[in-house]
Structures are given as C-alpha cells and as structure tokens.
Amino acid sequence: MEETRLEAPREGTALGEIERDATSRKRFLKLVGGTGAASALAILVAACGDDEETSGTTGGTETTQEPSTGESTQADNGDVEIVNYALTLEYLEADFYQQVLDSGEITDKAIAEAAKKIGMNEQEHVDALKATVEQLGGTPATAPETKFEDVIAGGPKMILATAAQVENIGAAAYLGQAGNIKSPEILAAALSIHTVEARHAAALNQLAGNKFQGNDPVVGSIPDGAFAKPMTMEQVLKKVQPFIAA
Amino acid sequence: MPNQNLAVPELAAIQIDGMTRSSFLMKSALAAGAVYGTATVGPFVKQAFAQEGGGGDVDILNFALTLEYLEAAYYDMGLKEVKGLKGDAKAVAEQLAKDENEHVEFLMSAISDAGGEPVKAPGVQFMDAFASQDSFLKLAQTFEDTGVSAYNGAAPQIQSKDILAAAGSIVQIEGRHAALIRFLNGVDITEGAFDKTLEMEEVLQAVQPFITS
C-alpha cells in the first residue's frame, strides 16, 4: 500500500491531498489546531465541494446549488449565524473536558485518556469554526461562561453521564442545521465535524454504561435507532442552558 | 494475527487523481476484472452508476443503497458465520445489522419516491473476515469508516433538502457504528477532529474486492 503522489495537481485538490497523504494530513491537523487555523480552514473550505469540476464527465451540464460567482467561500449571513452557533457549542464542550481534566476527578486512566483526546478534538473544532466565521467576514462568538462545578463535584459517574448527553446533543444540533446551511463548502465542513461528534457520543455513552437506547432521547449510544433525530436551536439551547452561566 | 492476508482496503492508500469517472471506472473494472473476471464486475459497475452524471439525487441514493446492502449483508452473514461471537461484540453486531437493514429499506423507498429504480443487491464475498471475532470486527471498522466518508463526501451534492436531511440522519448512525466498533477494537474512536470525505469513485474502489456481481 504505497502512497505515491501524482505529479499533476488537479483543481481543488487540497483536501484530496490531505485525505490521501498521511504527512499532509498531520500538517493540516497541526495547522488547524495552531496559529495557522485560518489558513488551514481556508484550504478546507476552498477544497470541499469543488469536486464536480474534476469528476464530472458530462461536459458542463452539471450544476451546483449555488450561483456561480467564482467565489467558493461566499456565504450569506445565515451561515455565519449557524457557524457561530456551532462554535458556541464547541466552546462549551472544550471547556467542559478541560475543567474535568483539571479537576483530577477522573482517576481511571483509560477514561482520562479518552476525555483528553475528545477534548482536543473539540478544541480543534473551536479553532476551525472561529477561523471559518472570520473567513466569512463575520465576528466569531465569544466563549460562554460555563457552569460545570456541580457536575464535576458529582464525580466520575456524573461527569461521564453528562459528557454522554452533551455529545448526543451536539450531534443532534449539527444535524438540525445541515439543511439550513447555504454554502456547500460550509456544509461539507459541518458534516465532517458532525460525524466526529457522533463518534464521541457513541463512545461516551458506551463508557457511561448506557445501552443503545435509553429512556431519555439524549441517552444511549444510538439513541434514536437507525435514523438520528435532529434538534432545533431552541431545543439545544434549552438542554445546555444549565451549563451556561452567562 | 488472524487476518494477515485479508484484503482490507485502507482508506489512506486510496489513490485516484485527475481521473474522470469514466476512465476510472474503466480502469477499476479492468483491475478488478483481472482478479475476479471481467464478466462479474461489469454488471455492478453499470448498475451502481446507471445514470452516470445525469441522475443527481437518485444516483447518490443508489450509491448509498449499494453500500448499505454490503454492510447489511456483512452483519447478517457475520452473525451466522463468526464462531465464538459473543458479549458486546455480538450485541453490537446485532444492533448494526438491524440498523443497516433499516437503511436499506429506507433508501429503496426513497429511490422509488424520487422516481428512480433501486439497484439490486450485489453479490458479496468477504474472504476470511468471518474466521474470528477479531477479523470480523476489523473489517467492520473499515466498512463503517468508509460509510461515514462516503455519505459525507456525497451529501453536499444532494439537491433535495429532504434527501439531504435523510442522508445526514443516516451518516450520524454510521459514525456511531464506527465508534462502537472501534471501541471494541481498542483503537481511537476518531482519526483526528474531522472525518475524511471520499468521492464515489474512491468508495467504489474501496468496496470492489467485496462485490462479486
């Protein structure tokens, strides 16, 4: 399974390159997590959804949903709002894992390691979404002041149960916005985060000892069965309200 | 090392660059034909891309249906054939079999509703994946990860809002499946903070070894 690089770069190939080449993938992830976030996201956004030009063979009869402006990153105000909404949820998640780890409440090594890795993913989502808002010409939402003291004081069991629920809410939140996103590039980026949230949710519910389905709609590793249910902004905000101080 | 010689297509090794769909299909059909016989590959390729480039959402749904057939068959067969499958692994396999079969049912009716013709289930072969629980779960991981990347890659091209919503609802489940399987396999539940996307051609190449007709 050697990884050869083809000489001729095709259009919009940046993301394809990242997918295929482990080295550039690592570089990308490093970029997204660091000070180069804006430029890395620019690559992601510019590359996603640009495949039609190279894979279509019908001689230009294919059309995209967006009017062609030559600007692949144009999005309307709605997209900025959605990305800021996602950013707010990611801030909340990232902060939660950070506080949990700082508290030293989690003594089980495997669970602490999982929390650390998931927390790092959330921080990367924060950085990527912030950069996306800026790239769209918007102002990134500021991090909310959080209120996880009670959960953390409740010990490992309560921490895990809360994490499992918060991730289920996060996945449902992304799903709830997929149809509202105008830009195919932003949609592609949101989807690639959405399934990572789904992975977190399933694993944390498993770690929390939850079954596939629970009594509560946000409890369980596959809480809705074969078809995941979306949540509206209102539903999500109501669910996370207890964790937001201001 | 129960499945050293199992042909698991690693996503990272997939290389298709600068190729049109037609030329890719020709090349992959030729490559696969060299292994399995051209006659057995042709019908599937034709079936999966029956309306090349012109069918829009129906094409994408049929592409998804093909993957779901493959996954459903994998778990259905695995539950019968994997010796010593037990505990969490068995429970997960049963749940996943149920979910994938529901995806198949749903996609078939969605295609009909959209005025299309659902593709037929392909013939499948999974080599020695059912030799042990370990090899079974290992290939399951590849299928679920491929499913996630396939849906994520195709979704932005979907025109209908309803179909996009359905695809989103299904891909979240594929992501959850992938994590449950990875959890059982004792490996990281994600590869980084962003799931990779794959183009249809790349997915087709990844699953080609398991399709016999």
Short mmCIF file of C-alpha atoms in Angstrom, two decimals:
data_model
loop_
_atom_site.label_atom_id
_atom_site.label_comp_id
_atom_site.label_asym_id
_atom_site.label_seq_id
_atom_site.Cartn_x
_atom_site.Cartn_y
_atom_site.Cartn_z
CA MET A 1 0.00 0.00 0.00
CA GLU A 2 2.49 2.62 -1.04
CA GLU A 3 1.38 6.18 -1.23
CA THR A 4 2.50 7.68 -4.45
CA ARG A 5 1.89 11.28 -5.23
CA LEU A 6 0.77 12.13 -8.70
CA GLU A 7 2.65 14.93 -10.33
CA ALA A 8 -0.10 16.94 -11.89
CA PRO A 9 -2.19 18.65 -9.25
CA ARG A 10 -5.85 18.84 -10.15
CA GLU A 11 -8.10 21.69 -9.29
CA GLY A 12 -9.40 21.87 -5.75
CA THR A 13 -7.11 19.12 -4.75
CA ALA A 14 -6.01 20.39 -1.36
CA LEU A 15 -8.46 18.33 0.63
CA GLY A 16 -7.94 15.30 -1.55
CA GLU A 17 -4.28 15.63 -0.82
CA ILE A 18 -4.97 15.74 2.88
CA GLU A 19 -7.13 12.66 2.66
CA ARG A 20 -4.58 10.62 0.83
CA ASP A 21 -1.33 11.71 2.32
CA ALA A 22 -0.73 10.99 5.96
CA THR A 23 2.03 13.59 6.17
CA SER A 24 -0.03 16.43 4.83
CA ARG A 25 -2.95 15.25 6.95
CA LYS A 26 -0.82 15.62 10.06
CA ARG A 27 0.35 19.00 8.86
CA PHE A 28 -3.25 20.04 8.29
CA LEU A 29 -4.36 18.95 11.74
CA LYS A 30 -1.42 20.74 13.26
CA LEU A 31 -2.34 23.84 11.36
CA VAL A 32 -5.97 23.69 12.34
CA GLY A 33 -5.02 23.31 15.97
CA GLY A 34 -2.49 26.11 15.97
CA THR A 35 -1.99 29.65 14.88
CA GLY A 36 -2.40 28.72 11.25
CA ALA A 37 -6.03 27.84 11.77
CA ALA A 38 -7.34 30.45 9.40
CA SER A 39 -5.23 29.29 6.51
CA ALA A 40 -5.93 25.63 7.11
CA LEU A 41 -9.64 26.25 7.19
CA ALA A 42 -9.31 28.27 4.03
CA ILE A 43 -7.91 25.14 2.43
CA LEU A 44 -10.70 23.00 3.83
CA VAL A 45 -13.45 25.36 2.78
CA ALA A 46 -11.98 26.04 -0.61
CA ALA A 47 -11.43 22.38 -1.32
CA CYS A 48 -14.70 20.92 -0.16
CA GLY A 49 -17.45 20.66 -2.68
CA ASP A 50 -15.16 21.53 -5.51
CA ASP A 51 -15.14 18.05 -6.94
CA GLU A 52 -17.72 18.45 -9.64
CA GLU A 53 -15.32 20.19 -11.95
CA THR A 54 -12.90 17.31 -11.95
CA SER A 55 -15.15 14.28 -11.65
CA GLY A 56 -17.98 15.31 -13.89
CA THR A 57 -17.80 13.96 -17.40
CA THR A 58 -20.95 15.34 -18.86
CA GLY A 59 -19.42 18.36 -20.46
CA GLY A 60 -20.59 21.07 -18.12
CA THR A 61 -24.21 20.03 -17.84
CA GLU A 62 -23.88 19.61 -14.11
CA THR A 63 -24.96 22.47 -11.95
CA THR A 64 -24.27 23.28 -8.35
CA GLN A 65 -26.77 24.59 -5.86
CA GLU A 66 -25.05 27.94 -5.57
CA PRO A 67 -24.99 30.54 -8.27
CA SER A 68 -21.51 30.60 -9.68
CA THR A 69 -19.73 33.71 -8.54
CA GLY A 70 -16.20 32.47 -8.83
CA GLU A 71 -16.00 32.89 -5.06
CA SER A 72 -16.14 29.49 -3.47
CA THR A 73 -16.25 30.89 0.03
CA GLN A 74 -19.17 33.25 -0.25
CA ALA A 75 -21.92 32.58 2.20
CA ASP A 76 -24.81 34.58 3.47
CA ASN A 77 -25.42 35.83 6.96
CA GLY A 78 -27.36 32.70 7.86
CA ASP A 79 -24.27 30.57 7.52
CA VAL A 80 -22.32 32.88 9.83
CA GLU A 81 -25.03 32.52 12.44
CA ILE A 82 -25.03 28.76 12.14
CA VAL A 83 -21.27 28.54 12.39
CA ASN A 84 -21.31 30.80 15.45
CA TYR A 85 -23.97 28.61 16.99
CA ALA A 86 -21.81 25.54 16.39
CA LEU A 87 -18.83 27.46 17.76
CA THR A 88 -20.69 28.21 20.98
CA LEU A 89 -21.48 24.53 21.49
CA GLU A 90 -17.90 23.57 20.78
CA TYR A 91 -16.63 26.16 23.29
CA LEU A 92 -18.90 24.60 25.85
CA GLU A 93 -17.68 21.08 25.13
CA ALA A 94 -14.00 22.01 25.00
CA ASP A 95 -14.27 23.90 28.27
CA PHE A 96 -16.05 21.01 29.93
CA TYR A 97 -13.32 18.50 29.13
CA GLN A 98 -10.64 20.97 30.17
CA GLN A 99 -12.31 21.55 33.54
CA VAL A 100 -12.86 17.84 34.02
CA LEU A 101 -9.21 17.07 33.37
CA ASP A 102 -8.05 19.95 35.57
CA SER A 103 -10.24 18.76 38.42
CA GLY A 104 -8.44 15.43 38.72
CA GLU A 105 -11.79 13.77 39.39
CA ILE A 106 -11.23 11.18 36.69
CA THR A 107 -8.78 8.68 38.09
CA ASP A 108 -9.43 5.87 35.61
CA LYS A 109 -6.56 6.18 33.15
CA ALA A 110 -8.48 4.97 30.10
CA ILE A 111 -11.35 7.35 30.71
CA ALA A 112 -8.99 10.27 31.39
CA GLU A 113 -7.21 9.50 28.14
CA ALA A 114 -10.50 9.40 26.23
CA ALA A 115 -11.57 12.71 27.76
CA LYS A 116 -8.26 14.24 26.78
CA LYS A 117 -8.49 13.09 23.17
CA ILE A 118 -12.10 14.12 22.80
CA GLY A 119 -11.34 17.47 24.41
CA MET A 120 -8.56 18.02 21.88
CA ASN A 121 -10.99 17.30 19.03
CA GLU A 122 -13.40 19.87 20.46
CA GLN A 123 -10.66 22.45 20.73
CA GLU A 124 -9.79 21.85 17.09
CA HIS A 125 -13.43 22.36 16.21
CA VAL A 126 -13.40 25.64 18.11
CA ASP A 127 -10.34 26.85 16.25
CA ALA A 128 -11.69 25.75 12.88
CA LEU A 129 -15.11 27.32 13.39
CA LYS A 130 -13.65 30.59 14.65
CA ALA A 131 -11.50 30.81 11.57
CA THR A 132 -14.49 29.98 9.38
CA VAL A 133 -16.56 32.81 10.83
CA GLU A 134 -13.71 35.21 10.22
CA GLN A 135 -13.28 33.95 6.72
CA LEU A 136 -16.95 34.56 6.06
CA GLY A 137 -16.47 38.14 7.20
CA GLY A 138 -18.30 37.65 10.49
CA THR A 139 -17.29 38.12 14.10
CA PRO A 140 -16.71 34.89 16.00
CA ALA A 141 -18.91 34.39 19.04
CA THR A 142 -17.10 34.73 22.32
CA ALA A 143 -16.80 31.78 24.65
CA PRO A 144 -19.71 31.50 27.05
CA GLU A 145 -19.08 31.46 30.76
CA THR A 146 -19.76 27.90 31.82
CA LYS A 147 -21.13 26.27 34.91
CA PHE A 148 -19.92 22.70 35.30
CA GLU A 149 -18.98 22.85 39.01
CA ASP A 150 -21.93 20.77 40.16
CA VAL A 151 -21.40 18.12 37.51
CA ILE A 152 -17.71 17.83 38.30
CA ALA A 153 -18.34 17.73 42.03
CA GLY A 154 -20.71 14.86 41.33
CA GLY A 155 -17.76 12.65 40.49
CA PRO A 156 -16.78 10.41 37.57
CA LYS A 157 -20.18 8.85 37.08
CA MET A 158 -21.98 12.14 36.75
CA ILE A 159 -19.21 13.57 34.60
CA LEU A 160 -19.45 10.66 32.16
CA ALA A 161 -23.24 10.75 32.09
CA THR A 162 -23.15 14.47 31.35
CA ALA A 163 -20.49 14.13 28.66
CA ALA A 164 -22.52 11.38 27.00
CA GLN A 165 -25.61 13.60 26.93
CA VAL A 166 -23.78 16.73 25.80
CA GLU A 167 -22.26 14.84 22.85
CA ASN A 168 -25.63 13.46 21.85
CA ILE A 169 -26.99 16.99 21.94
CA GLY A 170 -24.04 18.23 19.91
CA ALA A 171 -24.58 15.63 17.19
CA ALA A 172 -28.29 16.42 17.05
CA ALA A 173 -27.50 20.13 16.88
CA TYR A 174 -25.29 19.74 13.80
CA LEU A 175 -27.86 17.50 12.15
CA GLY A 176 -30.53 20.10 12.84
CA GLN A 177 -28.61 22.73 10.88
CA ALA A 178 -27.42 20.69 7.90
CA GLY A 179 -30.41 21.63 5.78
CA ASN A 180 -30.11 25.32 6.67
CA ILE A 181 -26.54 25.79 5.52
CA LYS A 182 -26.37 27.57 2.19
CA SER A 183 -22.77 27.08 1.20
CA PRO A 184 -21.80 23.57 0.07
CA GLU A 185 -18.31 24.20 1.42
CA ILE A 186 -19.56 25.04 4.90
CA LEU A 187 -21.94 22.09 4.72
CA ALA A 188 -19.08 19.74 3.92
CA ALA A 189 -17.06 21.08 6.84
CA ALA A 190 -20.03 20.83 9.20
CA LEU A 191 -20.69 17.24 8.16
CA SER A 192 -17.10 16.26 8.81
CA ILE A 193 -17.48 17.61 12.35
CA HIS A 194 -20.98 16.15 12.77
CA THR A 195 -19.83 12.56 12.42
CA VAL A 196 -16.95 13.13 14.82
CA GLU A 197 -19.49 14.35 17.38
CA ALA A 198 -21.48 11.20 16.64
CA ARG A 199 -18.40 9.09 17.31
CA HIS A 200 -17.77 10.89 20.60
CA ALA A 201 -21.40 10.45 21.57
CA ALA A 202 -21.46 6.72 20.92
CA ALA A 203 -18.19 6.06 22.72
CA LEU A 204 -19.04 8.18 25.75
CA ASN A 205 -22.44 6.56 26.10
CA GLN A 206 -20.69 3.23 25.97
CA LEU A 207 -18.18 4.36 28.61
CA ALA A 208 -21.02 5.68 30.74
CA GLY A 209 -22.58 2.22 30.68
CA ASN A 210 -25.61 3.32 28.70
CA LYS A 211 -27.42 0.95 26.37
CA PHE A 212 -28.01 1.59 22.68
CA GLN A 213 -31.25 3.33 23.60
CA GLY A 214 -32.14 4.98 26.88
CA ASN A 215 -35.28 6.32 28.48
CA ASP A 216 -34.32 9.87 27.62
CA PRO A 217 -33.95 10.90 23.96
CA VAL A 218 -30.41 12.15 24.64
CA VAL A 219 -29.27 8.99 26.41
CA GLY A 220 -27.86 6.00 24.56
CA SER A 221 -25.10 5.19 22.10
CA ILE A 222 -27.63 5.01 19.23
CA PRO A 223 -30.48 6.80 20.99
CA ASP A 224 -32.83 7.18 18.03
CA GLY A 225 -32.26 3.81 16.37
CA ALA A 226 -31.26 3.65 12.70
CA PHE A 227 -32.19 7.26 11.94
CA ALA A 228 -30.75 10.06 14.04
CA LYS A 229 -33.13 12.82 15.02
CA PRO A 230 -32.16 16.47 14.67
CA MET A 231 -32.64 19.13 17.34
CA THR A 232 -33.56 22.75 16.68
CA MET A 233 -31.54 25.62 18.09
CA GLU A 234 -34.26 26.21 20.69
CA GLN A 235 -34.23 22.59 21.81
CA VAL A 236 -30.45 22.57 22.04
CA LEU A 237 -30.16 25.82 23.91
CA LYS A 238 -32.74 24.69 26.42
CA LYS A 239 -30.77 21.49 27.03
CA VAL A 240 -27.42 23.22 27.52
CA GLN A 241 -28.80 26.20 29.47
CA PRO A 242 -27.96 24.63 32.85
CA PHE A 243 -24.28 24.68 31.87
CA ILE A 244 -24.15 28.30 30.80
CA ALA A 245 -23.57 30.96 33.45
CA ALA A 246 -23.67 33.99 31.24
CA MET B 1 -2.71 -12.48 13.54
CA PRO B 2 -5.89 -13.99 12.28
CA ASN B 3 -6.33 -11.98 9.12
CA GLN B 4 -2.91 -11.07 7.92
CA ASN B 5 -3.86 -11.79 4.34
CA LEU B 6 -7.28 -10.18 4.44
CA ALA B 7 -7.60 -7.58 1.73
CA VAL B 8 -8.74 -4.71 3.88
CA PRO B 9 -8.68 -1.57 1.78
CA GLU B 10 -7.04 1.07 3.89
CA LEU B 11 -8.61 4.40 3.16
CA ALA B 12 -5.29 6.15 3.29
CA ALA B 13 -4.00 4.06 0.44
CA ILE B 14 -6.71 5.01 -1.97
CA GLN B 15 -5.30 6.98 -4.84
CA ILE B 16 -7.37 8.31 -7.63
CA ASP B 17 -6.20 11.58 -9.02
CA GLY B 18 -7.06 13.57 -12.03
CA MET B 19 -9.21 10.83 -13.49
CA THR B 20 -12.63 11.26 -14.94
CA ARG B 21 -15.32 8.95 -13.71
CA SER B 22 -15.43 7.05 -16.99
CA SER B 23 -11.74 6.45 -17.16
CA PHE B 24 -11.70 5.49 -13.53
CA LEU B 25 -14.50 3.02 -13.98
CA MET B 26 -12.77 1.51 -16.94
CA LYS B 27 -9.52 1.16 -15.08
CA SER B 28 -11.07 -0.23 -11.93
CA ALA B 29 -13.22 -2.60 -13.90
CA LEU B 30 -10.14 -3.80 -15.70
CA ALA B 31 -8.16 -4.12 -12.49
CA ALA B 32 -10.92 -5.93 -10.68
CA GLY B 33 -11.65 -7.97 -13.75
CA ALA B 34 -8.14 -9.24 -13.71
CA VAL B 35 -8.83 -10.70 -10.28
CA TYR B 36 -12.45 -11.73 -10.39
CA GLY B 37 -13.19 -11.92 -14.08
CA THR B 38 -14.46 -9.00 -16.12
CA ALA B 39 -17.88 -10.52 -16.59
CA THR B 40 -18.60 -10.44 -12.89
CA VAL B 41 -17.58 -6.82 -12.44
CA GLY B 42 -19.30 -5.24 -15.37
CA PRO B 43 -22.90 -5.52 -14.20
CA PHE B 44 -22.19 -4.00 -10.81
CA VAL B 45 -20.34 -1.06 -12.23
CA LYS B 46 -23.12 -0.45 -14.71
CA GLN B 47 -25.73 -0.84 -12.02
CA ALA B 48 -24.11 1.45 -9.47
CA PHE B 49 -23.64 4.21 -11.98
CA ALA B 50 -26.59 3.51 -14.17
CA GLN B 51 -27.21 7.13 -14.94
CA GLU B 52 -23.74 8.47 -14.89
CA GLY B 53 -23.66 12.12 -14.04
CA GLY B 54 -27.26 12.68 -15.01
CA GLY B 55 -29.35 11.18 -12.24
CA GLY B 56 -28.44 13.52 -9.40
CA ASP B 57 -30.03 12.56 -6.12
CA VAL B 58 -31.21 9.17 -7.36
CA ASP B 59 -27.65 8.27 -8.31
CA ILE B 60 -26.41 9.27 -4.89
CA LEU B 61 -29.18 7.30 -3.19
CA ASN B 62 -28.39 4.22 -5.25
CA PHE B 63 -24.74 4.61 -4.41
CA ALA B 64 -25.68 4.76 -0.71
CA LEU B 65 -28.01 1.79 -1.13
CA THR B 66 -25.18 -0.29 -2.55
CA LEU B 67 -23.04 0.44 0.48
CA GLU B 68 -25.87 -0.32 2.86
CA TYR B 69 -26.58 -3.64 1.10
CA LEU B 70 -22.95 -4.51 1.60
CA GLU B 71 -22.97 -3.57 5.28
CA ALA B 72 -26.27 -5.30 5.97
CA ALA B 73 -25.05 -8.49 4.27
CA TYR B 74 -21.82 -8.32 6.21
CA TYR B 75 -23.51 -8.28 9.60
CA ASP B 76 -26.26 -10.71 8.64
CA MET B 77 -23.68 -13.21 7.44
CA GLY B 78 -21.26 -12.47 10.24
CA LEU B 79 -23.88 -13.18 12.89
CA LYS B 80 -24.35 -16.62 11.39
CA GLU B 81 -20.79 -17.46 10.49
CA VAL B 82 -18.40 -15.95 13.02
CA LYS B 83 -17.60 -18.63 15.55
CA GLY B 84 -17.45 -17.56 19.16
CA LEU B 85 -19.07 -14.18 18.55
CA LYS B 86 -20.32 -13.15 21.96
CA GLY B 87 -20.85 -10.45 24.55
CA ASP B 88 -20.62 -6.82 23.49
CA ALA B 89 -19.35 -7.75 20.05
CA LYS B 90 -22.42 -9.86 19.36
CA ALA B 91 -24.77 -7.25 20.78
CA VAL B 92 -23.20 -4.54 18.63
CA ALA B 93 -23.29 -6.73 15.52
CA GLU B 94 -26.99 -7.43 16.08
CA GLN B 95 -27.79 -3.76 16.52
CA LEU B 96 -25.75 -2.78 13.46
CA ALA B 97 -27.38 -5.49 11.34
CA LYS B 98 -30.76 -4.10 12.31
CA ASP B 99 -29.77 -0.51 11.55
CA GLU B 100 -28.17 -1.29 8.19
CA ASN B 101 -31.19 -3.30 7.08
CA GLU B 102 -33.40 -0.38 8.01
CA HIS B 103 -31.17 1.90 5.96
CA VAL B 104 -31.58 -0.45 3.00
CA GLU B 105 -35.37 -0.43 3.34
CA PHE B 106 -35.49 3.31 3.67
CA LEU B 107 -33.21 4.02 0.72
CA MET B 108 -35.15 1.65 -1.53
CA SER B 109 -38.37 3.51 -0.86
CA ALA B 110 -36.68 6.92 -1.07
CA ILE B 111 -35.39 6.00 -4.53
CA SER B 112 -38.82 4.86 -5.65
CA ASP B 113 -40.37 8.02 -4.23
CA ALA B 114 -37.87 10.09 -6.20
CA GLY B 115 -38.96 8.30 -9.37
CA GLY B 116 -35.87 6.11 -9.60
CA GLU B 117 -35.24 2.41 -9.71
CA PRO B 118 -33.45 0.93 -6.68
CA VAL B 119 -30.36 -1.06 -7.63
CA LYS B 120 -30.43 -4.76 -6.84
CA ALA B 121 -28.35 -6.15 -4.01
CA PRO B 122 -24.87 -7.02 -5.27
CA GLY B 123 -23.32 -10.43 -4.84
CA VAL B 124 -20.85 -10.25 -1.99
CA GLN B 125 -17.84 -12.06 -0.65
CA PHE B 126 -15.91 -11.21 2.49
CA MET B 127 -12.95 -13.52 2.15
CA ASP B 128 -11.81 -14.77 5.55
CA ALA B 129 -13.34 -11.93 7.55
CA PHE B 130 -15.61 -14.33 9.42
CA ALA B 131 -12.74 -16.52 10.58
CA SER B 132 -12.74 -14.92 14.00
CA GLN B 133 -14.37 -12.19 16.02
CA ASP B 134 -11.23 -10.10 15.63
CA SER B 135 -11.15 -10.30 11.86
CA PHE B 136 -14.89 -9.70 11.71
CA LEU B 137 -14.62 -6.51 13.77
CA LYS B 138 -11.59 -5.33 11.88
CA LEU B 139 -13.33 -5.33 8.51
CA ALA B 140 -16.47 -3.92 10.12
CA GLN B 141 -14.41 -0.91 11.14
CA THR B 142 -13.33 -0.37 7.56
CA PHE B 143 -16.90 -0.60 6.31
CA GLU B 144 -18.25 1.85 8.88
CA ASP B 145 -15.45 4.35 8.38
CA THR B 146 -15.91 4.08 4.62
CA GLY B 147 -19.64 4.61 5.05
CA VAL B 148 -19.07 7.81 7.03
CA SER B 149 -16.67 9.18 4.44
CA ALA B 150 -18.92 8.15 1.56
CA TYR B 151 -22.02 9.90 2.88
CA ASN B 152 -20.03 12.95 3.94
CA GLY B 153 -18.47 13.16 0.51
CA ALA B 154 -21.74 12.83 -1.39
CA ALA B 155 -24.07 14.86 0.83
CA PRO B 156 -23.08 18.36 -0.33
CA GLN B 157 -24.06 17.35 -3.87
CA ILE B 158 -27.60 16.43 -2.87
CA GLN B 159 -30.18 18.80 -4.30
CA SER B 160 -33.29 17.89 -2.30
CA LYS B 161 -33.47 19.20 1.24
CA ASP B 162 -35.41 16.16 2.39
CA ILE B 163 -32.89 13.76 0.95
CA LEU B 164 -30.04 15.75 2.49
CA ALA B 165 -31.77 15.55 5.88
CA ALA B 166 -32.16 11.79 5.48
CA ALA B 167 -28.53 11.35 4.46
CA GLY B 168 -27.45 13.39 7.49
CA SER B 169 -29.61 11.29 9.73
CA ILE B 170 -28.08 8.09 8.35
CA VAL B 171 -24.47 9.24 8.37
CA GLN B 172 -24.71 10.12 12.04
CA ILE B 173 -25.62 6.49 12.67
CA GLU B 174 -22.69 5.32 10.56
CA GLY B 175 -20.44 7.50 12.72
CA ARG B 176 -21.90 5.99 15.88
CA HIS B 177 -21.42 2.50 14.48
CA ALA B 178 -17.83 3.28 13.58
CA ALA B 179 -17.12 4.43 17.12
CA LEU B 180 -18.75 1.38 18.72
CA ILE B 181 -16.73 -0.95 16.53
CA ARG B 182 -13.52 0.99 17.12
CA PHE B 183 -14.23 0.90 20.83
CA LEU B 184 -14.46 -2.90 20.65
CA ASN B 185 -11.27 -3.00 18.63
CA GLY B 186 -9.45 -0.95 21.25
CA VAL B 187 -8.41 1.76 18.81
CA ASP B 188 -9.05 5.51 18.79
CA ILE B 189 -12.66 6.33 18.00
CA THR B 190 -11.67 9.05 15.56
CA GLU B 191 -8.79 9.80 13.28
CA GLY B 192 -8.45 13.42 14.11
CA ALA B 193 -11.12 16.03 14.68
CA PHE B 194 -12.55 15.99 11.16
CA ASP B 195 -13.89 12.93 9.36
CA LYS B 196 -12.43 12.43 5.92
CA THR B 197 -14.59 12.56 2.84
CA LEU B 198 -14.38 10.18 -0.08
CA GLU B 199 -15.63 10.58 -3.60
CA MET B 200 -17.92 7.96 -5.05
CA GLU B 201 -15.12 6.61 -7.23
CA GLU B 202 -12.85 6.17 -4.24
CA VAL B 203 -15.56 4.38 -2.30
CA LEU B 204 -16.28 2.12 -5.20
CA GLN B 205 -12.66 1.17 -5.37
CA ALA B 206 -12.55 0.52 -1.64
CA VAL B 207 -15.51 -1.87 -1.73
CA GLN B 208 -14.77 -3.51 -5.07
CA PRO B 209 -12.99 -6.52 -3.56
CA PHE B 210 -16.17 -7.47 -1.73
CA ILE B 211 -18.52 -7.24 -4.69
CA THR B 212 -18.82 -10.26 -6.91
CA SER B 213 -21.65 -9.23 -9.19
#
